[in-house]
Structures are given as C-alpha cells and as structure tokens.
Coordinates of C-alpha atoms and ligand atoms in Angstrom, one line a residue:
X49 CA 23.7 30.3 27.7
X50 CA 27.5 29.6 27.1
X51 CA 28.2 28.2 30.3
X52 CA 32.0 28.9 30.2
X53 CA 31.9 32.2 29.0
X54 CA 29.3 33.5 31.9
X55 CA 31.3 31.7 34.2
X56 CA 34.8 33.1 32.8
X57 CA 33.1 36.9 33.2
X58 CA 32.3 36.4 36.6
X59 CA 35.4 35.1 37.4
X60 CA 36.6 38.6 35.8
X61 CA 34.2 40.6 38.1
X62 CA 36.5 39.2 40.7
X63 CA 34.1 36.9 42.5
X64 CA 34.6 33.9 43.9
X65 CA 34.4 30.6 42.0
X66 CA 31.1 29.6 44.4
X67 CA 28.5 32.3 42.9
X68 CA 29.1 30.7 39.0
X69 CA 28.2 27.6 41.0
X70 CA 25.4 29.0 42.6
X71 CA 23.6 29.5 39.1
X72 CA 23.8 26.0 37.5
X73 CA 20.7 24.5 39.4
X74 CA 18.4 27.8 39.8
X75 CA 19.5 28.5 35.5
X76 CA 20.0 24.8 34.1
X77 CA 17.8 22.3 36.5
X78 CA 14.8 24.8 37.5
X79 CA 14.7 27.4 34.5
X80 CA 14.9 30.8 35.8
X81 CA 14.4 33.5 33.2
X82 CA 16.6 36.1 35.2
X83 CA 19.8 36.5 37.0
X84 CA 17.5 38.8 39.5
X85 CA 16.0 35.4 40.6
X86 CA 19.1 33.8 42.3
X87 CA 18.1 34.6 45.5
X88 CA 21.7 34.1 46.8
X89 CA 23.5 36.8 44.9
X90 CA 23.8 40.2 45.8
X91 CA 22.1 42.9 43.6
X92 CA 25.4 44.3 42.1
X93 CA 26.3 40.7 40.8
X94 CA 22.7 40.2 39.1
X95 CA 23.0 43.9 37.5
X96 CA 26.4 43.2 36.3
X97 CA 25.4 40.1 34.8
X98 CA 22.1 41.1 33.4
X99 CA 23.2 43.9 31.5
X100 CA 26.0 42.1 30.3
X101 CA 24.5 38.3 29.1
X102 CA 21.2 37.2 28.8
X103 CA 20.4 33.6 29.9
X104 CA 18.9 32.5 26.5
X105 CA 20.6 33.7 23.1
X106 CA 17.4 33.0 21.5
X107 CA 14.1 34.9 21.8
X108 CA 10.9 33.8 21.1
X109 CA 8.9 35.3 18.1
X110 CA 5.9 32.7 18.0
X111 CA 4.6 29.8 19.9
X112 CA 1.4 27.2 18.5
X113 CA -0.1 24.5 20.8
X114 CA -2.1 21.6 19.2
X115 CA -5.7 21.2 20.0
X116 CA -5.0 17.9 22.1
X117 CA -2.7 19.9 24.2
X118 CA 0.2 17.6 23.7
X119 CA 2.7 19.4 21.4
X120 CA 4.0 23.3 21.4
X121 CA 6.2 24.1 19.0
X122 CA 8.2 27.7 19.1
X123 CA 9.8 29.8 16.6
X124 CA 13.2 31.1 18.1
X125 CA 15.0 33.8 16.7
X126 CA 19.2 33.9 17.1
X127 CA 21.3 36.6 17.5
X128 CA 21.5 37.1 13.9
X129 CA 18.2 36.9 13.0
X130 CA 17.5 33.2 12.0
X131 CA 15.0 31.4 13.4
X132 CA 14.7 27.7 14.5
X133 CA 11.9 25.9 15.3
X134 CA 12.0 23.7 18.3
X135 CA 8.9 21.2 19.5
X136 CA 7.7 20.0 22.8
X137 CA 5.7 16.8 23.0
X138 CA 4.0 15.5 26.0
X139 CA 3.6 11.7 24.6
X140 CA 2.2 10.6 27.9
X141 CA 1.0 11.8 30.8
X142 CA 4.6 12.1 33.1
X143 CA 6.5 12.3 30.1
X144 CA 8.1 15.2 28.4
X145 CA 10.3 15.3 25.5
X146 CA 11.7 18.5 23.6
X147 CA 12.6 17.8 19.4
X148 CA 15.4 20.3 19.1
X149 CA 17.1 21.5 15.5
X150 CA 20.7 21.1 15.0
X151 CA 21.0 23.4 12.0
X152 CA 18.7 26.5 10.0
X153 CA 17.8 24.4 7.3
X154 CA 19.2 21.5 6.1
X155 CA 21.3 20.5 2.7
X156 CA 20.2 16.8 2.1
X157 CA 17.2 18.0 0.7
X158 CA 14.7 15.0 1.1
X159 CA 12.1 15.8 -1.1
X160 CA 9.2 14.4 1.4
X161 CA 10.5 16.7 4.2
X162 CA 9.6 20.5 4.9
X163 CA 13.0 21.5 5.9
X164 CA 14.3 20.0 3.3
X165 CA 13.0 22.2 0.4
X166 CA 14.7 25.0 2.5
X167 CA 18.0 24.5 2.1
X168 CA 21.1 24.8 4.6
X169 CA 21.2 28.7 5.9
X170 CA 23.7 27.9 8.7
X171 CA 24.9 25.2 11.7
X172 CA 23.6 26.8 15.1
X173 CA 26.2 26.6 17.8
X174 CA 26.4 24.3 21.0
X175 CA 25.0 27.2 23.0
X176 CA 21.8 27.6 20.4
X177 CA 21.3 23.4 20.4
X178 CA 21.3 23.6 24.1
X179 CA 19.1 26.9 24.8
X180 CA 16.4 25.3 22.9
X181 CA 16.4 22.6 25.7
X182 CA 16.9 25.6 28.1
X183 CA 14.0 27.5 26.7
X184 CA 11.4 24.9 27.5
X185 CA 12.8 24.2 31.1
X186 CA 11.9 27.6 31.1
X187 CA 8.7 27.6 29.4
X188 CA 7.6 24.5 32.3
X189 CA 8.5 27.2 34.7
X190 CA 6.6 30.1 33.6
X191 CA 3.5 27.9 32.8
X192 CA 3.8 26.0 36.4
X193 CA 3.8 22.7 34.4
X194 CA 4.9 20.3 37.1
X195 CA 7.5 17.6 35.7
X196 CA 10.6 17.7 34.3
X197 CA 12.1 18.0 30.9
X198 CA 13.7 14.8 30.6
X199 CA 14.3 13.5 26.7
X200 CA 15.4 14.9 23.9
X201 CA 15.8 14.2 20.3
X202 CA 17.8 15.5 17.8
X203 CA 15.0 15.0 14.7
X204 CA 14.1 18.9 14.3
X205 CA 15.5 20.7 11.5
X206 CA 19.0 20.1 10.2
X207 CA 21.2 17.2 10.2
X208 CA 23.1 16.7 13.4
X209 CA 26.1 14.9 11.9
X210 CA 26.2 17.5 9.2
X211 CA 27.5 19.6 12.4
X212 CA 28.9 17.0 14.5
X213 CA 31.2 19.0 16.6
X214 CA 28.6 21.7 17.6
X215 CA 26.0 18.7 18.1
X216 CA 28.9 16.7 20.2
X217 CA 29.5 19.6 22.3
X218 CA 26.1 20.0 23.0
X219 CA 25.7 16.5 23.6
X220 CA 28.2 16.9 26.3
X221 CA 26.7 20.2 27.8
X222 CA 22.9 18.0 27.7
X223 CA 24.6 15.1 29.9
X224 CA 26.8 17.3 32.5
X225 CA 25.4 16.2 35.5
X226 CA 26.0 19.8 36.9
X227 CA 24.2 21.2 34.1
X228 CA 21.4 20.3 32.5
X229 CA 21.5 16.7 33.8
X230 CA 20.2 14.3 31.0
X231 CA 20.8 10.7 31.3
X232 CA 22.6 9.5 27.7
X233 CA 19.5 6.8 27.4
X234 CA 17.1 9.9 27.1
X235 CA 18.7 11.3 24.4
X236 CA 18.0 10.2 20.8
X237 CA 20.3 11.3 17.3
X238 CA 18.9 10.9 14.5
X239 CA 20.5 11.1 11.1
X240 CA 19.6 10.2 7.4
X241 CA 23.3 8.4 6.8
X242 CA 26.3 10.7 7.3
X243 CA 28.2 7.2 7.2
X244 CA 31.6 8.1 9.2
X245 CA 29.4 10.0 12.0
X246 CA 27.7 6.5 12.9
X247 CA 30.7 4.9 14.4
X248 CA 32.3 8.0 15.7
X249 CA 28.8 8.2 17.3
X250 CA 29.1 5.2 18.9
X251 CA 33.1 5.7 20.2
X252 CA 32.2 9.0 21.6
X253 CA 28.6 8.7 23.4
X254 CA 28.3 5.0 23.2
X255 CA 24.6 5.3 25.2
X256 CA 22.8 7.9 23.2
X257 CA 20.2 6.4 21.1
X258 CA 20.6 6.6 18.0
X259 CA 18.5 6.5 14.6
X260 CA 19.0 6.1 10.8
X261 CA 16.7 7.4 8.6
X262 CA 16.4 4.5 6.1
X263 CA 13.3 5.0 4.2
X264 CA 14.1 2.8 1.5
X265 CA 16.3 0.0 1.1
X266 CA 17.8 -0.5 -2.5
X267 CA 20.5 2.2 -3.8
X268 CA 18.0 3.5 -6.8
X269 CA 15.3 4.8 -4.0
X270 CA 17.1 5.6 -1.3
X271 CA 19.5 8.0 -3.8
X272 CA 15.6 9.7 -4.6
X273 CA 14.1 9.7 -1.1
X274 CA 17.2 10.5 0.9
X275 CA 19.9 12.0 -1.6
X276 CA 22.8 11.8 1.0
X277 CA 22.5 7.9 -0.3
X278 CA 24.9 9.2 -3.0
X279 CA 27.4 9.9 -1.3
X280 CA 26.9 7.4 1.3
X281 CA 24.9 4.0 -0.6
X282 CA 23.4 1.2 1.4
X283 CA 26.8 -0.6 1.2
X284 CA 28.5 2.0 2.7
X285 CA 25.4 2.7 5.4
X286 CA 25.6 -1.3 6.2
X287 CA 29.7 -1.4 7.6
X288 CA 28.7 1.6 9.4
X289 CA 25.9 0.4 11.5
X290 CA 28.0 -3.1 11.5
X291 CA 30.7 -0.7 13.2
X292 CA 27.8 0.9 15.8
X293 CA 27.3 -2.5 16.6
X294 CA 30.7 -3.3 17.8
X295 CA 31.2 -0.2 19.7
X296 CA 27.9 0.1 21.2
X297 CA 25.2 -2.5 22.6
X298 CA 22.3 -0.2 22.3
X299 CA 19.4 -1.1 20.0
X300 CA 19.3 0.9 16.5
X301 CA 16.3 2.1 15.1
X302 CA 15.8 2.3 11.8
X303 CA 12.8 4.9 11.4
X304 CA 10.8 4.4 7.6
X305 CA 8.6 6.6 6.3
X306 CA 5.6 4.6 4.7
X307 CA 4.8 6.8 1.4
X308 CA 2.4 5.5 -0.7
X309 CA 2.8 3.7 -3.9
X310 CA 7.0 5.1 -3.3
X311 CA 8.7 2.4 -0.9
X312 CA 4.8 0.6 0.8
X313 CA 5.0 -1.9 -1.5
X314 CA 5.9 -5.5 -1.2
X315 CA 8.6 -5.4 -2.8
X316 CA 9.7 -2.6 -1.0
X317 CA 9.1 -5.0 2.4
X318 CA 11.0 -7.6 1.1
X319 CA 14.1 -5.4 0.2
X320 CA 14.0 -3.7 4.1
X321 CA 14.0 -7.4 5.2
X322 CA 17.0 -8.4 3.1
X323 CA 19.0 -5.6 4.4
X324 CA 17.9 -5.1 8.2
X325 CA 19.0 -9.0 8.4
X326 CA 22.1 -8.2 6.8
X327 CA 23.4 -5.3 9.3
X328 CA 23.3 -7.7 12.8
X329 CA 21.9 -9.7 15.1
X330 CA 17.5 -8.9 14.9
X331 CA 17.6 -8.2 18.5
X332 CA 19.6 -5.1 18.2
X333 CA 17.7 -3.3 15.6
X334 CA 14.2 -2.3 15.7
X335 CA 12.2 -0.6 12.7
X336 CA 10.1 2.4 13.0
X337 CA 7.5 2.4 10.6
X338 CA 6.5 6.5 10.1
X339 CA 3.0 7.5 9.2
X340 CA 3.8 10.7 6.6
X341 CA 3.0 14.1 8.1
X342 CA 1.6 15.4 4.9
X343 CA 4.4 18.3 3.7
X344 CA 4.0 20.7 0.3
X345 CA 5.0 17.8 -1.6
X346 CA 3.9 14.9 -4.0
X347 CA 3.9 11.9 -1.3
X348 CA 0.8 10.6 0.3
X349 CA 0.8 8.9 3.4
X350 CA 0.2 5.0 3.4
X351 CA -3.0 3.9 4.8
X352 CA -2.9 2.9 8.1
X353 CA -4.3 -0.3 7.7
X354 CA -2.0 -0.8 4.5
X355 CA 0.9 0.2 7.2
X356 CA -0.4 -2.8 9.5
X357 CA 0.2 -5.1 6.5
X358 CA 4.0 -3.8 5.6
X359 CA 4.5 -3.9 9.0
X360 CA 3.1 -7.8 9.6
X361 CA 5.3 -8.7 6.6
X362 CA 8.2 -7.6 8.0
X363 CA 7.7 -8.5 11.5
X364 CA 6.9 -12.5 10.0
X365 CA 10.7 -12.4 9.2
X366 CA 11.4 -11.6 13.0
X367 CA 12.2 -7.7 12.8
X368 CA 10.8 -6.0 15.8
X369 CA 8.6 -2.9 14.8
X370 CA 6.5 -0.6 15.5
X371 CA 3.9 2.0 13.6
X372 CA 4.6 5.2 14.9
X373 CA 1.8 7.9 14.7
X374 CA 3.5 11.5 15.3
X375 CA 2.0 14.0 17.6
X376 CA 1.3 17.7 16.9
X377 CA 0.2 17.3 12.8
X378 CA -2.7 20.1 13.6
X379 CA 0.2 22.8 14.5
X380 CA 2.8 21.8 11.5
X381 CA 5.3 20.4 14.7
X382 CA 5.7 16.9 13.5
X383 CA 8.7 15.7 12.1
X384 CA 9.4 17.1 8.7
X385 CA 7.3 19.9 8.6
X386 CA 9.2 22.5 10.1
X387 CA 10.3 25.0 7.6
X388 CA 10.4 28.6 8.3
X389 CA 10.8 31.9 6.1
X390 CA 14.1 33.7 7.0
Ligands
LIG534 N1 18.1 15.0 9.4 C1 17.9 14.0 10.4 C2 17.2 14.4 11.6 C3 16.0 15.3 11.4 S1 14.6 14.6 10.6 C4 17.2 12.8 9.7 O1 16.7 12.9 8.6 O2 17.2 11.7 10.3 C5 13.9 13.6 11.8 C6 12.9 12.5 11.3 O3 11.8 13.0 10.7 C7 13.6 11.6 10.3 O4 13.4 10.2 10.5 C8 12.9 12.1 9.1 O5 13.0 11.2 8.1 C9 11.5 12.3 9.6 N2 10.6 13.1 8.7 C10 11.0 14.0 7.8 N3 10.0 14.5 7.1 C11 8.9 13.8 7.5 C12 7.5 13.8 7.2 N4 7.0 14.7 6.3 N5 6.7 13.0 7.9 C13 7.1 12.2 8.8 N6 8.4 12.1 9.2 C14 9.3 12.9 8.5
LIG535 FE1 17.4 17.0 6.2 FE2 16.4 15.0 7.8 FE3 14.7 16.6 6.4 FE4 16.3 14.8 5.1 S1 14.6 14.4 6.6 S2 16.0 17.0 4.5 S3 18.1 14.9 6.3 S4 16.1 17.2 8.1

C-alpha cells in the first residue's frame, strides 16, 4: 500500500481526515486483506476505495513451507509482472522474522549466491519493500497464527544500498509508529560493501542493525567472492565501518560464508583476524560464520566441525562469533538461493 497516496484519494472523496486514520491499525498493525473489513467505514467509502486501490501491489503466485514448519517463502508478483521472493522464518517459538528483497535481481553478481547469477532486472519501490512485510501480517491473519511480525531483514534478493532511497523510505515507512510499528533494533540491513551507504547508514537510522557481507578478507578474494570489492577494496570497506563506528554504537556484524577449500583455510582465519582488529574496538563487531546453502554453483559448504575449528581460531584472538545454521534449506528460502525465472 502507498500510504500517502490512499490517504491523498480519500482526502479527494471529500472525507474527513479521521477515516484515513481509521485504516492504519485494522491495514498495517492487524493485516486485513479488504477495505470491506474496516468495520467503521460506511459501505460507499469501502466500494470507492476497493475498486480504486488494492491494499497489496503484489499478488501471490506461489507459496512453499519447509518440512520443519519453520520457514515459508512466497513468490510475489508486481504490477509489472516481476516477481520477488520474500521469506518468513519462525527461528523460535515467539519469534517471527520476515527476509524481504530490496531489488528483482541483483548486479553484484557473487558467484556463490542464487540471485546473483540473475542479474539486476529492476529496484522495487518503497511501497513493494514494505508490502512484502504487509503481505505476511496478512498471511498471520488468514492462517490465525497468533504473534506478531516483529523483525525484519533486508538479506532477500537484491542489494539494499544499490537502492538506498527506495530502501530508506521504506525503512521509514517499517518504523512509523502509526504504521507498521517496528522498533529500529528489529530491523537488520545487510549489504556486501556499497562503501558510502555504510556511514550514510549510520547518520540516517543510527539503530538499525546493520551487516557487511565480508566473506573474505584480502583484496585478491574478496574482488572473486564479492566483485563489488573492486570498486569498493578492503581499504575502502575499513574507513567505512571506522565511520559506522563513530556515528553509531550498535554492534556490526560481519556475516562469512565458510566455503570449502575458498576462504576455510587458516590462512584465510588469520587474514579475517588481521582485519576485524583493524576496523574497532572487538566489542563492537561480531562475526557470523555462515554454513553455505548449497546454490547451482562450484562451492561446497565447510564441514561443520571444520567450521568449529575456523571459528575457535578466530575467537582465540578475542572476536566474538557465532556459527550460524540457516533455516528453510529443504524449500530453497535460505539466503542466497532465491532466484526466480521472470
Ligand atoms: N546483497 C546483500 C543482502 C542480500 S544477501 C548482501 O550480500 O549482503 C544476504 C546474505 O545472504 C548475505 O550475507 C549473503 O552473503 C548471504 N548468502 C548469499 N548466498 C548465500 C548462500 N548460498 N548460502 C548462505 N548464505 C548466502
Ligand atoms: Fe547480490 Fe548479496 Fe547475492 Fe552478492 S550475496 S549477488 S550482493 S544478493
């Protein structure tokens, strides 16, 4: 829903300013999938409106639950015909998280990651980054799951600082207390090194979590496993996160894909340590080793147990981490293997 321009149409209806109020709980809060449901309206207002603007401008065209019954994931279509993916993960019992895209496709073109091979088709607007979030609240509805939608993160297809000012709009939209009503610390970015975004990132929602994708920490691999590293090398990526660090207390976490025999090895380790202790104080950075969700590509995944090792290593030179497993690998949801035919 594009909030303002529902609420400019009703102003031109000649309503009062109160019955665009009257939708923002009912639509944003509870997920309603009709204007025929705001009990408060009169008839003539909810036939005006639902001829005229649906709540979602996506529709769905597929949906896939995992056999544990922790992850959907659902194929939305836009307006114009592209489709998005968008994820839902229950990682523990009262909590619920939605992964949402940022953009069809994605130009960096890491060669471990699904979306990747794709390429970039198009940015999707505020209003499509924002109805994916919307689209769940209403799926939890529908379903009668009880809880509420509370995180997100921005780690679905695309890269969000590739389209900051549709992504920093929606940020906005997410966090409106009147809207959607997300608290900043439940919201995660995550970007593989668009180095001006990071401080800007920090200056304009200084408590949104946010992640690098590092994967590799010397210029030659990092240019391979995450080519944006051309354009922005380690150097660069360093000053920026220095930057974050000024502007922002929050923790940074630097997420690392463990591929095997590519960036597991020890001397691998050894250059991650070298450069997490050269960004800031240990406290304020945290690495998030990934276990590889196998993609159509080359990579294996590191064995966990050889991940246990990479991770003691680094954590003997006091760097907090952690080995994270990702959910819904049976249903292709987990990060990085979301790629769609268009
Ligand atoms: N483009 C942004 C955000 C989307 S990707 C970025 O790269 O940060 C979100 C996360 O999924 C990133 O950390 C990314 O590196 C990771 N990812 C990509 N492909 C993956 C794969 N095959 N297995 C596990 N994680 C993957
Ligand atoms: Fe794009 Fe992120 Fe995938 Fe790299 S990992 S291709 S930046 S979506």
């Amino acid at each position: 829903m594009n909030w303002e321009q529902v609420r400019t149409f009703i102003k031109e209806l000649g309503e009062p300013a109160y019955r665009a109020d009257q939708l923002r709980k009912p639509v944003f809060e509870e997920g309603i999938s009709s204007y025929a449901e705001i009990s408060t309206w009169p008839e003539s207002l909810k036939k005006a409106l639902g001829g005229q603007d649906p709540i979602l401008s996506l529709t769905l065209k597929e949906m896939t639950v995992s056999n544990d019954q922790r992850c959907w994931k659902a194929v939305l279509e836009c307006r114009d015909g592209k489709k998005v993916e968008t994820v839902l993960l229950r990682p523990s019992e009262a909590r619920w998280t939605t992964c949402i895209s940022s953009q069809v496709g994605c130009a960096v073109g890491c060669p471990f990651c699904a979306t990747g091979q794709m390429g970039l088709k198009r940015n999707l607007s505020a209003e499509e980054i924002t109805d994916q979030v919307l689209f769940w609240r209403q799926f939890m509805r529908r379903e009668k799951i009880a809880g509420r939608l509370s995180h997100v993160v921005y780690m679905g297809m695309g890269e969000p600082f590739s389209n900051y000012a549709e992504v920093s709009r929606s940020l906005k939209i997410l966090m409106d207390q009147s809207l959607f009503n997300l608290a900043a610390r439940h919201i995660s970015v995550s970007t593989s090194g668009i180095a001006p975004k990071i401080a800007l990132l920090a200056e304009d929602f200084p408590q949104v979590n946010f992640a690098l994708s590092l994967h590799a920490a010397s210029d030659e691999l990092r240019n391979f496993l995450v080519p944006v590293n051309k354009a922005y090398p380690l150097e660069k990526i360093r000053e920026a996160l220095k930057a974050y660090l000024q502007k922002s207390s929050r923790k940074i976490f630097l997420e690392y894909i463990l591929l095997k025999g590519t960036n597991d090895r020890p001397q691998d380790a050894e250059n991650l340590i070298r450069f997490v202790r050269s960004v800031g104080p240990l406290e304020l950075l945290h690495v998030n080793l990934i276990i590889f969700n196998q993609t159509d590509s080359p990579f294996e995944a590191t064995a966990e147990n050889d991940a246990r090792v990479f991770q003691k290593k680094i954590m003997s030179a006091k760097i907090h981490s952690t080995v994270r497993q990702n959910l819904g690998r049976d249903i292709e949801g987990a990060c990085g293997q979301l790629i769609l035919k268009q």
